[in-house]
PDB file of N, CA and C in Angstrom:
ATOM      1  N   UNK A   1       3.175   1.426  28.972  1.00  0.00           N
ATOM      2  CA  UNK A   1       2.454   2.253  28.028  1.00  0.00           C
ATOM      3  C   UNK A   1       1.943   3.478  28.786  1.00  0.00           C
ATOM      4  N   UNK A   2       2.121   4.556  28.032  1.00  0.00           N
ATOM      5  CA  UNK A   2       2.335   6.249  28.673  1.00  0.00           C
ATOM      6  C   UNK A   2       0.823   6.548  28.145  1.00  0.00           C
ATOM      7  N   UNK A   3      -0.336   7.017  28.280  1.00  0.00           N
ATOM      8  CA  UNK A   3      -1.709   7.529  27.995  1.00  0.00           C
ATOM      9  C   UNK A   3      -1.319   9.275  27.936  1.00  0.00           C
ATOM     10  N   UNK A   4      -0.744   9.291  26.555  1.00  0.00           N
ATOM     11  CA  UNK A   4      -0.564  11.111  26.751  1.00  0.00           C
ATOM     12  C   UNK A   4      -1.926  11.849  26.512  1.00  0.00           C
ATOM     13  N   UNK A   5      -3.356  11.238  25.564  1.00  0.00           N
ATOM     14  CA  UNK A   5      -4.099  12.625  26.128  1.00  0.00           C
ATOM     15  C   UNK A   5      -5.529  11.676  25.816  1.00  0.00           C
ATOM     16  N   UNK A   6      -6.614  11.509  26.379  1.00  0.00           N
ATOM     17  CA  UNK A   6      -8.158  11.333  26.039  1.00  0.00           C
ATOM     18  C   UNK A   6      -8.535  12.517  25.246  1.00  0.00           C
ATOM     19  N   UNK A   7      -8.978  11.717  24.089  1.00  0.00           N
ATOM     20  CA  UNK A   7      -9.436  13.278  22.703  1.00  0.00           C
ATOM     21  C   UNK A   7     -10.847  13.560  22.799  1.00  0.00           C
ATOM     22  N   UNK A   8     -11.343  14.318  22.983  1.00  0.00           N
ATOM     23  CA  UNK A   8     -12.649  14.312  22.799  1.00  0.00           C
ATOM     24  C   UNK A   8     -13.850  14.196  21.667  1.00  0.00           C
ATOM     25  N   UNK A   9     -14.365  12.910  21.480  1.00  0.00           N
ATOM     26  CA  UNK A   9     -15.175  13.063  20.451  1.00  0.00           C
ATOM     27  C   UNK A   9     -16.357  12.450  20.611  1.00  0.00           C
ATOM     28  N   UNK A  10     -17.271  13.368  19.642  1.00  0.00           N
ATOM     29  CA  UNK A  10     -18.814  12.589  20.329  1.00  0.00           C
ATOM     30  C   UNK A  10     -19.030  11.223  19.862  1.00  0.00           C
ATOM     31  N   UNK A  11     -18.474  10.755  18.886  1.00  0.00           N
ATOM     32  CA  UNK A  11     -18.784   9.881  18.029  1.00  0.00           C
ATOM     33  C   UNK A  11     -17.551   8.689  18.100  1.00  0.00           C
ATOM     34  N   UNK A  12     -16.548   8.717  18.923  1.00  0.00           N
ATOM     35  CA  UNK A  12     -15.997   7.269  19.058  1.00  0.00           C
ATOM     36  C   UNK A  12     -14.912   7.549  20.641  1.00  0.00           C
ATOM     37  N   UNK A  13     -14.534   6.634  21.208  1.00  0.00           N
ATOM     38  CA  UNK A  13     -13.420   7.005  21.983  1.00  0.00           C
ATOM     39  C   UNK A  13     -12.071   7.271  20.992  1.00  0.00           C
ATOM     40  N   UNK A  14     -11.154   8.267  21.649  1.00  0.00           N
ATOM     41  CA  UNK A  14      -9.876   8.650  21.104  1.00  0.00           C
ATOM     42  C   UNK A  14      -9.097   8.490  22.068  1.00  0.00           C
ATOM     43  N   UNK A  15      -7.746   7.785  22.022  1.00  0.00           N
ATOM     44  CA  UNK A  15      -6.614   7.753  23.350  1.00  0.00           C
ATOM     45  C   UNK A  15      -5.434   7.824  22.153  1.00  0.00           C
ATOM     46  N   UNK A  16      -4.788   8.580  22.851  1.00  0.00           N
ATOM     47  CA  UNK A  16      -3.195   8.830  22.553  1.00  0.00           C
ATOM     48  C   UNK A  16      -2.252   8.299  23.292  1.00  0.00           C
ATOM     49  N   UNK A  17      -1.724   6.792  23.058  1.00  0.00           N
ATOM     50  CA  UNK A  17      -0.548   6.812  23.795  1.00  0.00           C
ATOM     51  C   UNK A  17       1.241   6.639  23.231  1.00  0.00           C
ATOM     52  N   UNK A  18       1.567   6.393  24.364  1.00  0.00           N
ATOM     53  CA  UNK A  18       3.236   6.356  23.713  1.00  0.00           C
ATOM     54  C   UNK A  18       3.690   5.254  24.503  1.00  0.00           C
ATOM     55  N   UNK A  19       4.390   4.310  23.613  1.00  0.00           N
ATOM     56  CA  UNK A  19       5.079   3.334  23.973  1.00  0.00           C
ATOM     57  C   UNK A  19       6.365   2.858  22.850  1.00  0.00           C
ATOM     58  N   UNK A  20       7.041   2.423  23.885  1.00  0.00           N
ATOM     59  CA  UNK A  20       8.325   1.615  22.967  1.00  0.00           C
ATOM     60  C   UNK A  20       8.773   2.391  21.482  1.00  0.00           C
ATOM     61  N   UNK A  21       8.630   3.488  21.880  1.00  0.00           N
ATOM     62  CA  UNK A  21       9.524   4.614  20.473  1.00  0.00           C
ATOM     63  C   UNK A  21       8.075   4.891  19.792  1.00  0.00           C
ATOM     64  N   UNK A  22       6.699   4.485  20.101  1.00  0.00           N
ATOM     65  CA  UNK A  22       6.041   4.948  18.626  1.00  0.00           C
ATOM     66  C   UNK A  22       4.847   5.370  19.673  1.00  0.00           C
ATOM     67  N   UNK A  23       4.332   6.491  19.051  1.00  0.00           N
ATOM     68  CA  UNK A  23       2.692   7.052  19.559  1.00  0.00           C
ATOM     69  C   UNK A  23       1.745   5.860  19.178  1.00  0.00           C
ATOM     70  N   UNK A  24       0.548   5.313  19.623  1.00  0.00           N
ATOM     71  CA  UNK A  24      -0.448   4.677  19.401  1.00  0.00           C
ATOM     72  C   UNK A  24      -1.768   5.675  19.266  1.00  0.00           C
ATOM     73  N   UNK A  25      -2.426   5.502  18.170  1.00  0.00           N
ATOM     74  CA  UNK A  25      -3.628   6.004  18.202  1.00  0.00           C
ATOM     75  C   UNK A  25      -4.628   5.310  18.135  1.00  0.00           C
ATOM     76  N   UNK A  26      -5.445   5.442  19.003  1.00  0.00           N
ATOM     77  CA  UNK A  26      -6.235   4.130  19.435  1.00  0.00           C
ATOM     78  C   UNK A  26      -7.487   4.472  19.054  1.00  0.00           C
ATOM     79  N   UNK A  27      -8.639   3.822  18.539  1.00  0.00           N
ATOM     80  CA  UNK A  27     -10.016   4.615  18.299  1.00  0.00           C
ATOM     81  C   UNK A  27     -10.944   3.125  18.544  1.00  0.00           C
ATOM     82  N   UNK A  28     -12.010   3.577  19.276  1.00  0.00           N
ATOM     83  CA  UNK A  28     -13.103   2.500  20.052  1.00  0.00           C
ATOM     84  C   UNK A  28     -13.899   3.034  19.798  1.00  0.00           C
ATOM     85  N   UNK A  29     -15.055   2.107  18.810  1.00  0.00           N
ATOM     86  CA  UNK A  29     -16.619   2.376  18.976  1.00  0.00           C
ATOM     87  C   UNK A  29     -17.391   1.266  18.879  1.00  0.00           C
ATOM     88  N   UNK A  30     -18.088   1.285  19.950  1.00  0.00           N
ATOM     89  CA  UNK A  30     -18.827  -0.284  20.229  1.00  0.00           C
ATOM     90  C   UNK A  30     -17.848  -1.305  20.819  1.00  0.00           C
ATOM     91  N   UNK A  31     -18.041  -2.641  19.677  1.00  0.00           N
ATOM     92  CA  UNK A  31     -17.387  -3.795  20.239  1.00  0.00           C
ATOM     93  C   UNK A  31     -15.899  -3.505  19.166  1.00  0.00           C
ATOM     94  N   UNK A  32     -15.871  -2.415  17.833  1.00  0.00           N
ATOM     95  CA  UNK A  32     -14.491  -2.193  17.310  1.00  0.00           C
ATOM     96  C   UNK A  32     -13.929  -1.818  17.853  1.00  0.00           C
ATOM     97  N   UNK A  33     -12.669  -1.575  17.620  1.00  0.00           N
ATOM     98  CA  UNK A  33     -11.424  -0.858  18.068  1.00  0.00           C
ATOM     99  C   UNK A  33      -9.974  -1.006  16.571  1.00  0.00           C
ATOM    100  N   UNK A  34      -9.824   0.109  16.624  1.00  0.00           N
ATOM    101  CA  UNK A  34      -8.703   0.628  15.257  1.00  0.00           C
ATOM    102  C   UNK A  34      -7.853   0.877  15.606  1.00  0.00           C
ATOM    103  N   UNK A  35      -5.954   0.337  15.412  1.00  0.00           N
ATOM    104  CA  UNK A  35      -5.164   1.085  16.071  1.00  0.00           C
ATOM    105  C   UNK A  35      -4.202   1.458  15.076  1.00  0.00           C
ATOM    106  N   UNK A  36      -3.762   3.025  15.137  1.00  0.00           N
ATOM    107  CA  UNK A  36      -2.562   3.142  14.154  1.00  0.00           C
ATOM    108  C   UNK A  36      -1.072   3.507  15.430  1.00  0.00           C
ATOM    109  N   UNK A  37      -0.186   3.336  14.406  1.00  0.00           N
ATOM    110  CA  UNK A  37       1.061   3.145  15.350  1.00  0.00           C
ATOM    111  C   UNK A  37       2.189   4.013  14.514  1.00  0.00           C
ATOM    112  N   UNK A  38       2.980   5.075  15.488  1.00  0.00           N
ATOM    113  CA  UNK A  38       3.903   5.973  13.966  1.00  0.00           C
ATOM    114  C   UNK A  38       4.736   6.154  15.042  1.00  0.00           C
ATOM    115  N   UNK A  39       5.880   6.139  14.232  1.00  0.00           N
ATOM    116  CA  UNK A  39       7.437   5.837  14.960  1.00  0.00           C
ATOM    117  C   UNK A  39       7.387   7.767  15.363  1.00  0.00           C
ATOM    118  N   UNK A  40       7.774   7.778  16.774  1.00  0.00           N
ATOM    119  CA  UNK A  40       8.217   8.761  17.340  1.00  0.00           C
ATOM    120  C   UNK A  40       8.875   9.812  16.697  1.00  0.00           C
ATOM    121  N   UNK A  41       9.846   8.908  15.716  1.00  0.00           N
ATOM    122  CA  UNK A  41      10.875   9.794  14.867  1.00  0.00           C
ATOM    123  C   UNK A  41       9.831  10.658  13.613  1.00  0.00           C
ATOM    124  N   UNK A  42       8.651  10.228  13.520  1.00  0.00           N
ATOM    125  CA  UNK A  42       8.383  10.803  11.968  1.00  0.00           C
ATOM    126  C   UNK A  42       7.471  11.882  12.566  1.00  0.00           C
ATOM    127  N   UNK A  43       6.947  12.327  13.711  1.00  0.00           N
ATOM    128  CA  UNK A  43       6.196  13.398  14.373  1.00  0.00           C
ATOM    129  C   UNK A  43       7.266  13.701  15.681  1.00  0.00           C
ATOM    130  N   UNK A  44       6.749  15.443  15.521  1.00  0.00           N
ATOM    131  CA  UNK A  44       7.302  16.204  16.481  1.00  0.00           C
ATOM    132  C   UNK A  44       6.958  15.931  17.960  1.00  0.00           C
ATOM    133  N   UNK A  45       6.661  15.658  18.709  1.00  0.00           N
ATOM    134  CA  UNK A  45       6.285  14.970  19.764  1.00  0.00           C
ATOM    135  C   UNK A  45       4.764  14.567  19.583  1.00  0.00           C
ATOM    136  N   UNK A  46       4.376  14.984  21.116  1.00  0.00           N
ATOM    137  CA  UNK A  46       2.901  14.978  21.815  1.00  0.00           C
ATOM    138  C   UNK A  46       2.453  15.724  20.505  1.00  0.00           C
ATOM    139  N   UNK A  47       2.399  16.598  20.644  1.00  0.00           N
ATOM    140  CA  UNK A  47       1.466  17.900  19.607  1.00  0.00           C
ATOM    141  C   UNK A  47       1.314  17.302  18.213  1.00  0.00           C
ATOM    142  N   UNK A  48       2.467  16.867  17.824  1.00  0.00           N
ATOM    143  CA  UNK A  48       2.318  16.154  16.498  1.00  0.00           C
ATOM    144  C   UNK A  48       1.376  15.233  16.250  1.00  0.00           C
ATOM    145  N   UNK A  49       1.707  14.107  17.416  1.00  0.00           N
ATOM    146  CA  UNK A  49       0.661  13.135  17.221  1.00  0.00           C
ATOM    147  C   UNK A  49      -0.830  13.709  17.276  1.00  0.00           C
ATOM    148  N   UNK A  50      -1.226  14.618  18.140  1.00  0.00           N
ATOM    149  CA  UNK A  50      -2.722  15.042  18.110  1.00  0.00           C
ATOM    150  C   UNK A  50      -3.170  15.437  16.747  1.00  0.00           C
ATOM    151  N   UNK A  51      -2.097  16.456  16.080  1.00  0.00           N
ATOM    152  CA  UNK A  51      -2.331  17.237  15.093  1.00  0.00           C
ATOM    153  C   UNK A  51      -2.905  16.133  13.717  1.00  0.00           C
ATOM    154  N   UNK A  52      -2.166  14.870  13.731  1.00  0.00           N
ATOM    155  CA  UNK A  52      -2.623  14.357  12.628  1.00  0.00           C
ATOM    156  C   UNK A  52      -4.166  13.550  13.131  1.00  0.00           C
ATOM    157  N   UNK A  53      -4.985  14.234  14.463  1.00  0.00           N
ATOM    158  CA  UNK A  53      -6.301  13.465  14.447  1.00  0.00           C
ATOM    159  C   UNK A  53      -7.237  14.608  13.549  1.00  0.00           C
ATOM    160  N   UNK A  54      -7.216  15.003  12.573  1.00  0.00           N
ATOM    161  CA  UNK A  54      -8.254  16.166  11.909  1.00  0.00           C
ATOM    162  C   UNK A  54      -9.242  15.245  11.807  1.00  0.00           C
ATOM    163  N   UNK A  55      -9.833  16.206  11.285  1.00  0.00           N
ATOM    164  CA  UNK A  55     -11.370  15.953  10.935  1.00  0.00           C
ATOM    165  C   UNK A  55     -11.702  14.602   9.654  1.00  0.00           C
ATOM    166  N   UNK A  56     -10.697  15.028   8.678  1.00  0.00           N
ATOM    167  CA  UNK A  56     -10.856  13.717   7.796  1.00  0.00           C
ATOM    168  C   UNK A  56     -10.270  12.773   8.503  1.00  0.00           C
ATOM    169  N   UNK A  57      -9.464  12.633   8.616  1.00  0.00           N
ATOM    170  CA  UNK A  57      -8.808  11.340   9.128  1.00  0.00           C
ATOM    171  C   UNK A  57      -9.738  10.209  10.331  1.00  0.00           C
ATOM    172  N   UNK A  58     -10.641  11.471  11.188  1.00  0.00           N
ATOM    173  CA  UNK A  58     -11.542  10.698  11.853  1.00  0.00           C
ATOM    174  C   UNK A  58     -12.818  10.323  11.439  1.00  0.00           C
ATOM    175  N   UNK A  59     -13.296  11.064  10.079  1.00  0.00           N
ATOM    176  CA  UNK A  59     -14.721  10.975   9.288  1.00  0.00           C
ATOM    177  C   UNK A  59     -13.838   9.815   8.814  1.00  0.00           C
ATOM    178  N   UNK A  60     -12.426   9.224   8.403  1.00  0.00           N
ATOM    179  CA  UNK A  60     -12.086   8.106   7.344  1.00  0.00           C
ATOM    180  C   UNK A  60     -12.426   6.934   7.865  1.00  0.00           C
ATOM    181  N   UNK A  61     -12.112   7.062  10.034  1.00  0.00           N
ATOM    182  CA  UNK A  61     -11.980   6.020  10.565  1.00  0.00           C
ATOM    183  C   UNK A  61     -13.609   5.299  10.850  1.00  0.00           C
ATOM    184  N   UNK A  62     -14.654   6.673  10.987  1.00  0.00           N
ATOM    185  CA  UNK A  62     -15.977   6.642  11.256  1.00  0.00           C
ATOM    186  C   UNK A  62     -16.590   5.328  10.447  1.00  0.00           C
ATOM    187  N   UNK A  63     -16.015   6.022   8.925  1.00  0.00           N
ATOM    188  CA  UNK A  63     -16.423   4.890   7.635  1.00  0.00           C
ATOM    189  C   UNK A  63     -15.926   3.509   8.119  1.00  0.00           C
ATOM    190  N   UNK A  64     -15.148   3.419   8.426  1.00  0.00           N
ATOM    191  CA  UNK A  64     -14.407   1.847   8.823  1.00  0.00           C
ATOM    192  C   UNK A  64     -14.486   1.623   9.919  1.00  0.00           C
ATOM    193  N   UNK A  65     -15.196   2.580  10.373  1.00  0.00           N
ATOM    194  CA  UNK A  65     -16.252   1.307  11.884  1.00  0.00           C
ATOM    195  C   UNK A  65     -17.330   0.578  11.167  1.00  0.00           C
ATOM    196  N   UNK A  66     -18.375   1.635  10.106  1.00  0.00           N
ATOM    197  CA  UNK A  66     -19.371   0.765   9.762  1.00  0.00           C
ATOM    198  C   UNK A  66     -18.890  -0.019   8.718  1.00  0.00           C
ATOM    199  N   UNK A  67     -17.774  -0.410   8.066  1.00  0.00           N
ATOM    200  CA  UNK A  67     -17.547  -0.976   7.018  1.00  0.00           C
ATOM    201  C   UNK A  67     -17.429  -2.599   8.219  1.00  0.00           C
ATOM    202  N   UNK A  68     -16.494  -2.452   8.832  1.00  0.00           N
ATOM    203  CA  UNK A  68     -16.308  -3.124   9.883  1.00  0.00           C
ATOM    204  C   UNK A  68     -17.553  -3.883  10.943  1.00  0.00           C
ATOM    205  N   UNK A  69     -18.288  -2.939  11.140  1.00  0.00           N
ATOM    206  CA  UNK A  69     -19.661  -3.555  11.468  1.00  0.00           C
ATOM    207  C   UNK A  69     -20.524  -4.613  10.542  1.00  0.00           C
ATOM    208  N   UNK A  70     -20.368  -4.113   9.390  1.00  0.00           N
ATOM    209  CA  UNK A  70     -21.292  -4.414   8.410  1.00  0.00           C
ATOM    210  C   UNK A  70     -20.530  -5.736   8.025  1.00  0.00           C
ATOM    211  N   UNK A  71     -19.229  -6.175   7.443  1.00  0.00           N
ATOM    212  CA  UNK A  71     -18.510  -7.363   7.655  1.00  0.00           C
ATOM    213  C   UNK A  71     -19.081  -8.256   8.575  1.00  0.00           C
ATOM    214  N   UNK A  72     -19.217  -7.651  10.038  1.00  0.00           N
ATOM    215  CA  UNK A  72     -19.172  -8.624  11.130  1.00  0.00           C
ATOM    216  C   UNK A  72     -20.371  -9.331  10.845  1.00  0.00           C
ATOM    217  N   UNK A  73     -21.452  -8.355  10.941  1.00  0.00           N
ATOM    218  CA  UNK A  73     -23.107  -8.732  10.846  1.00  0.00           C
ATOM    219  C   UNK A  73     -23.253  -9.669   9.805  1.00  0.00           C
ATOM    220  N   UNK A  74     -22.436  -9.631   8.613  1.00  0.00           N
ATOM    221  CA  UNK A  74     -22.655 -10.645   7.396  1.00  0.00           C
ATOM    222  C   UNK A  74     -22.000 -11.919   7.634  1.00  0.00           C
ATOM    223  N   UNK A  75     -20.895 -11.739   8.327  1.00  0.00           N
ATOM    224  CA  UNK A  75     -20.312 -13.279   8.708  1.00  0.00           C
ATOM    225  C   UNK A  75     -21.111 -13.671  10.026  1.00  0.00           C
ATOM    226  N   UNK A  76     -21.657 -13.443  11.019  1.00  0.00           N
ATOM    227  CA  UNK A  76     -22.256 -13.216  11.714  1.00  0.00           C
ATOM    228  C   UNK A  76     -24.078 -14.362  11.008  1.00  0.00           C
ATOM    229  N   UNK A  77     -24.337 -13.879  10.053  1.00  0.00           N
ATOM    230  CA  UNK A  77     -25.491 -14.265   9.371  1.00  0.00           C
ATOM    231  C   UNK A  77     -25.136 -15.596   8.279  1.00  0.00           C
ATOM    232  N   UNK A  78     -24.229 -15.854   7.919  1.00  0.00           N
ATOM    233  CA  UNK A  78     -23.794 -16.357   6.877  1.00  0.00           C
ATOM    234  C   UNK A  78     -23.152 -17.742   7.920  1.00  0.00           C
ATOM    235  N   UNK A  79     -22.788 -17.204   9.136  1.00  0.00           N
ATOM    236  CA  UNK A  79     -22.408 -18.545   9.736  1.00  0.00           C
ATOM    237  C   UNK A  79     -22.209 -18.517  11.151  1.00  0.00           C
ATOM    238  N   UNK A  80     -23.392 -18.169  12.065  1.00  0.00           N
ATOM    239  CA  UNK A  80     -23.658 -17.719  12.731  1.00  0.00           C
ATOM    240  C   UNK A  80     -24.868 -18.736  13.262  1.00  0.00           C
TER     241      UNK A  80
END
């Protein structure tokens, strides 16, 4: 597994990598972690893959850390 770029954001880790034909986009905050995976063939390289981290797409993932948090904490309480 190839680590093509650390993204900078204040609000979660971002890693870009490339493996086995497909970019990985990796996103870490806290004890989560989110991964999307897109076949090489459907983006123009490196650049491509960055290009689809905009701004919504990372406000979408933000939401589904705390959706994700908030799950945990309830199963967490419920049987815990």
């Amino acid at each position: 597994m190839r680590t093509v770029a650390d993204i900078p954001n204040p609000n979660m880790k971002v890693t870009l990598m490339a493996w086995n034909g497909k970019y990985l986009i990796k996103l870490e905050k806290g004890d989560f972690e989110q991964t999307y995976k897109i076949s090489e063939m459907d983006i123009m390289g490196d650049e491509g893959a960055k290009e689809l981290l905009d701004e919504e797409f990372l406000e979408a993932a933000m939401n589904r850390f705390t959706d994700m948090r908030d799950a945990f904490v309830l199963t967490v309480r419920r049987n815990g």
